[in-house]
XYZ file of C-alpha atoms in Angstrom:
291
model
C -92.046 -30.518 -136.796
C -94.586 -27.847 -135.874
C -96.396 -27.600 -139.194
C -99.498 -26.168 -137.491
C -97.875 -23.960 -134.871
C -100.550 -21.883 -133.092
C -103.272 -22.813 -135.569
C -106.636 -23.295 -133.891
C -108.405 -26.520 -134.799
C -111.908 -27.801 -134.062
C -112.388 -31.560 -134.477
C -115.803 -33.156 -134.071
C -116.174 -36.716 -132.856
C -112.657 -36.483 -131.445
C -113.177 -38.605 -128.332
C -111.992 -41.790 -130.070
C -111.012 -43.459 -133.328
C -109.990 -41.208 -136.191
C -110.946 -37.983 -134.415
C -108.740 -38.802 -131.438
C -105.798 -39.581 -133.715
C -106.311 -36.246 -135.509
C -106.450 -34.326 -132.221
C -103.229 -35.870 -130.947
C -101.457 -35.318 -134.273
C -102.543 -31.683 -134.559
C -101.431 -31.002 -130.987
C -98.072 -32.610 -131.703
C -97.779 -30.322 -134.741
C -98.238 -27.271 -132.520
C -101.946 -26.600 -132.961
C -104.429 -25.570 -130.271
C -107.238 -28.109 -130.387
C -110.888 -28.037 -129.406
C -111.890 -31.670 -128.891
C -115.615 -32.035 -129.525
C -117.429 -35.250 -128.701
C -120.943 -35.963 -127.486
C -119.262 -38.193 -124.876
C -117.736 -35.619 -122.547
C -115.633 -38.147 -120.645
C -114.018 -39.281 -123.891
C -113.320 -35.685 -124.925
C -111.832 -34.899 -121.507
C -109.559 -37.943 -121.747
C -108.149 -36.814 -125.096
C -107.604 -33.293 -123.770
C -105.834 -34.671 -120.703
C -103.499 -36.706 -122.906
C -102.680 -33.677 -125.044
C -102.012 -31.490 -122.008
C -99.790 -34.104 -120.360
C -97.735 -34.179 -123.567
C -97.298 -30.408 -123.437
C -100.020 -29.424 -125.876
C -102.979 -27.060 -125.674
C -106.551 -28.347 -125.856
C -110.054 -27.909 -124.463
C -113.018 -30.271 -124.396
C -116.515 -29.627 -125.742
C -119.612 -31.832 -125.834
C -122.085 -29.597 -127.680
C -124.434 -31.206 -130.195
C -123.181 -30.679 -133.747
C -126.659 -31.334 -135.165
C -128.156 -28.296 -133.377
C -127.402 -25.042 -135.180
C -127.308 -22.939 -132.007
C -125.220 -25.493 -130.118
C -122.762 -25.595 -133.032
C -122.364 -21.834 -132.681
C -121.288 -22.511 -129.108
C -118.482 -24.775 -130.314
C -117.004 -21.984 -132.419
C -117.580 -19.475 -129.622
C -115.632 -21.635 -127.161
C -112.711 -21.952 -129.593
C -112.615 -18.168 -130.011
C -112.881 -17.533 -126.270
C -110.143 -20.040 -125.435
C -107.754 -19.561 -128.336
C -108.730 -16.293 -130.042
C -109.222 -17.534 -133.604
C -110.165 -20.461 -135.824
C -108.087 -21.854 -138.684
C -109.220 -25.449 -139.190
C -112.494 -27.330 -138.899
C -112.385 -31.123 -139.165
C -115.879 -32.571 -139.557
C -115.389 -36.128 -138.357
C -118.295 -37.171 -136.107
C -120.575 -39.911 -137.363
C -122.785 -42.892 -136.562
C -124.053 -45.998 -138.359
C -127.511 -47.563 -138.396
C -126.987 -50.293 -140.965
C -130.021 -52.015 -142.485
C -130.977 -53.325 -145.895
C -133.019 -50.612 -147.587
C -136.262 -52.577 -147.446
C -135.847 -52.860 -143.653
C -134.641 -49.311 -142.996
C -136.839 -47.301 -140.648
C -137.499 -43.588 -140.834
C -135.603 -43.179 -137.556
C -132.584 -45.056 -138.962
C -132.592 -42.716 -141.951
C -133.073 -39.504 -139.986
C -130.430 -40.228 -137.351
C -127.658 -41.006 -139.830
C -128.440 -38.193 -142.260
C -128.773 -35.722 -139.388
C -125.478 -36.575 -137.695
C -123.442 -36.776 -140.888
C -124.938 -34.288 -143.306
C -126.600 -31.742 -141.014
C -123.703 -32.094 -138.580
C -121.349 -31.068 -141.374
C -123.574 -28.115 -142.223
C -124.184 -26.619 -138.789
C -120.680 -25.931 -137.556
C -119.273 -25.240 -141.041
C -121.950 -22.594 -141.525
C -120.769 -20.711 -138.451
C -117.104 -21.130 -139.408
C -117.729 -19.904 -142.963
C -119.549 -16.804 -141.697
C -116.695 -16.081 -139.287
C -114.073 -16.345 -142.028
C -116.189 -14.375 -144.510
C -116.601 -11.498 -142.071
C -112.887 -11.422 -141.293
C -111.998 -11.472 -144.981
C -114.397 -8.616 -145.714
C -112.803 -6.664 -142.866
C -109.444 -6.913 -144.653
C -107.954 -9.643 -142.465
C -105.970 -12.326 -144.271
C -107.714 -15.662 -143.704
C -106.088 -19.097 -143.896
C -109.116 -21.280 -143.249
C -109.472 -24.996 -143.777
C -112.542 -27.231 -143.764
C -111.825 -30.961 -143.871
C -114.960 -33.025 -144.379
C -115.403 -36.765 -143.964
C -117.051 -38.762 -146.713
C -116.530 -42.493 -147.281
C -116.042 -45.128 -149.928
C -119.715 -45.855 -149.268
C -120.506 -42.324 -150.390
C -118.389 -42.674 -153.518
C -119.373 -46.171 -154.661
C -122.326 -47.134 -152.461
C -122.439 -49.933 -149.924
C -124.946 -52.756 -149.461
C -126.868 -52.327 -146.201
C -125.823 -48.696 -145.807
C -128.194 -46.657 -147.979
C -128.655 -44.007 -145.284
C -124.924 -43.744 -144.592
C -123.985 -43.813 -148.288
C -126.546 -41.116 -149.127
C -125.253 -38.860 -146.351
C -121.622 -39.419 -147.312
C -122.386 -38.824 -150.995
C -124.073 -35.593 -149.962
C -120.927 -34.585 -148.078
C -118.841 -35.188 -151.210
C -121.084 -32.837 -153.194
C -121.169 -30.324 -150.345
C -117.374 -30.240 -150.381
C -117.315 -29.248 -154.057
C -119.717 -26.349 -153.504
C -118.020 -25.130 -150.326
C -114.630 -25.161 -152.065
C -115.951 -23.124 -154.997
C -117.790 -20.589 -152.838
C -115.322 -20.078 -149.994
C -112.083 -19.713 -151.953
C -112.677 -15.954 -152.241
C -112.391 -15.701 -148.460
C -109.112 -17.605 -148.170
C -110.723 -20.925 -147.215
C -109.953 -24.317 -148.739
C -112.309 -27.278 -148.450
C -111.341 -30.896 -148.991
C -112.797 -34.250 -147.984
C -111.565 -37.631 -146.824
C -112.713 -41.137 -147.607
C -110.663 -42.984 -144.979
C -110.490 -46.700 -144.279
C -109.475 -47.285 -140.676
C -110.390 -49.130 -137.510
C -112.897 -47.086 -135.528
C -115.866 -47.686 -133.265
C -118.122 -47.742 -136.342
C -116.044 -49.913 -138.653
C -115.222 -52.455 -135.954
C -118.915 -53.319 -135.810
C -119.020 -54.154 -139.518
C -115.475 -55.165 -140.487
C -114.147 -56.593 -137.216
C -112.264 -59.507 -138.766
C -110.814 -57.534 -141.682
C -109.660 -54.607 -139.547
C -108.388 -56.605 -136.587
C -105.110 -55.261 -135.214
C -102.209 -57.562 -136.156
C -100.034 -59.073 -133.466
C -96.916 -57.729 -135.195
C -95.885 -55.599 -138.152
C -97.567 -52.635 -139.823
C -101.054 -51.969 -138.510
C -102.731 -51.269 -141.852
C -106.042 -50.041 -140.421
C -104.699 -47.972 -137.518
C -106.470 -44.576 -137.463
C -103.085 -42.937 -136.926
C -102.292 -43.722 -140.591
C -104.862 -41.133 -141.704
C -103.746 -38.341 -139.358
C -100.682 -37.062 -141.297
C -102.832 -36.201 -144.328
C -105.353 -34.377 -142.140
C -102.643 -32.366 -140.392
C -101.122 -31.398 -143.746
C -104.516 -30.358 -145.116
C -104.979 -28.191 -142.026
C -101.611 -26.490 -142.431
C -100.516 -23.427 -144.395
C -98.748 -25.757 -146.829
C -102.016 -26.984 -148.355
C -103.234 -23.558 -149.486
C -103.235 -24.521 -153.186
C -105.340 -27.673 -152.696
C -109.122 -27.433 -152.553
C -112.186 -29.317 -153.732
C -110.453 -32.704 -153.618
C -111.549 -36.060 -152.236
C -108.669 -37.981 -150.670
C -108.866 -41.732 -150.185
C -106.447 -43.017 -147.577
C -105.930 -46.511 -146.208
C -102.835 -47.801 -144.461
C -99.926 -46.577 -146.560
C -102.053 -45.824 -149.621
C -102.958 -42.243 -150.558
C -105.027 -41.372 -153.621
C -107.358 -38.715 -154.995
C -110.783 -39.923 -156.087
C -112.027 -39.005 -159.544
C -115.246 -37.026 -159.233
C -118.286 -36.732 -161.462
C -117.337 -36.040 -165.077
C -119.269 -35.765 -168.326
C -119.176 -39.105 -170.119
C -119.922 -40.335 -173.631
C -122.642 -38.492 -175.483
C -124.828 -38.668 -178.543
C -126.303 -35.450 -179.899
C -129.217 -34.857 -182.250
C -130.488 -31.554 -183.495
C -134.005 -32.489 -182.544
C -135.898 -34.283 -179.801
C -135.184 -37.986 -179.289
C -138.006 -40.402 -180.064
C -138.852 -43.058 -177.461
C -138.016 -45.928 -179.819
C -134.550 -44.447 -180.482
C -133.495 -44.271 -176.830
C -132.696 -47.948 -176.259
C -130.172 -48.141 -179.079
C -128.572 -44.835 -178.107
C -128.193 -45.905 -174.464
C -126.642 -49.222 -175.552
C -124.030 -47.345 -177.578
C -123.295 -44.959 -174.719
C -122.858 -47.838 -172.274
C -120.388 -49.506 -174.639
C -118.232 -46.371 -174.522
C -118.559 -45.856 -170.784
C -115.782 -46.887 -168.409
C -117.341 -49.246 -165.833
C -118.029 -47.796 -162.407
C -116.599 -49.279 -159.234
C -118.825 -52.011 -157.846
C -121.055 -51.220 -154.900
C -119.416 -52.544 -151.727
C -120.834 -55.948 -150.854
C -122.344 -56.604 -154.252
């Protein structure tokens, strides 16, 4: 079923893992796909597979963390396919350390690839769609960001990764609110799947079974991503989707909780009792992964 017939899709980090599964699924759904990956050989291999199967794709290895290079990714999509409809921000890395052992380089690399990488190319895409909308052209744009359970609940040994992914969750909310006027929806994923990153940390848990349903196969996430990139998802924006195996859910975002109100300033010696009462009324948060 060609749910994305002739839609133009950019996918970052699409040389393997989740990104590769998205690229293949979008192509199968009729989309024209720009496969971005810093590893050009990996990107070329995915493009070759799509082309052999009758699809349309081009490879790109520009650096998503460089603002000017990210402009080149969009420019190539426009030159090759004439438009842009979907941006899937998927590329990422891990540099796991306990916080007390985390180096500045570990912090900078992860935050740059995840958070700045999401910003750079999305900035160019948003400006493209805004200008088209202002010119009277009907826009059907989609940004699909990638957060993580680590960004939603935290994860021991991943403070840099969790901070970046939490930032992406917040970024998604703002992008969705600001870009709706231009015909653009923005949603995010918190997927659990076997990838180059997760295999390093959860190798035993995510090991491919010898038979039966492969719960952590990255292909399990792809149908949601294709649907979010299609015309059918136009009414859905600002949501965080958690997907794992055959489970699909929408995460509950930040909400105002219990409150106590006075008509004057709180005194220091009143705070402890008030906080105790608020905590008694508060639904417990999910535990930090690994705690």
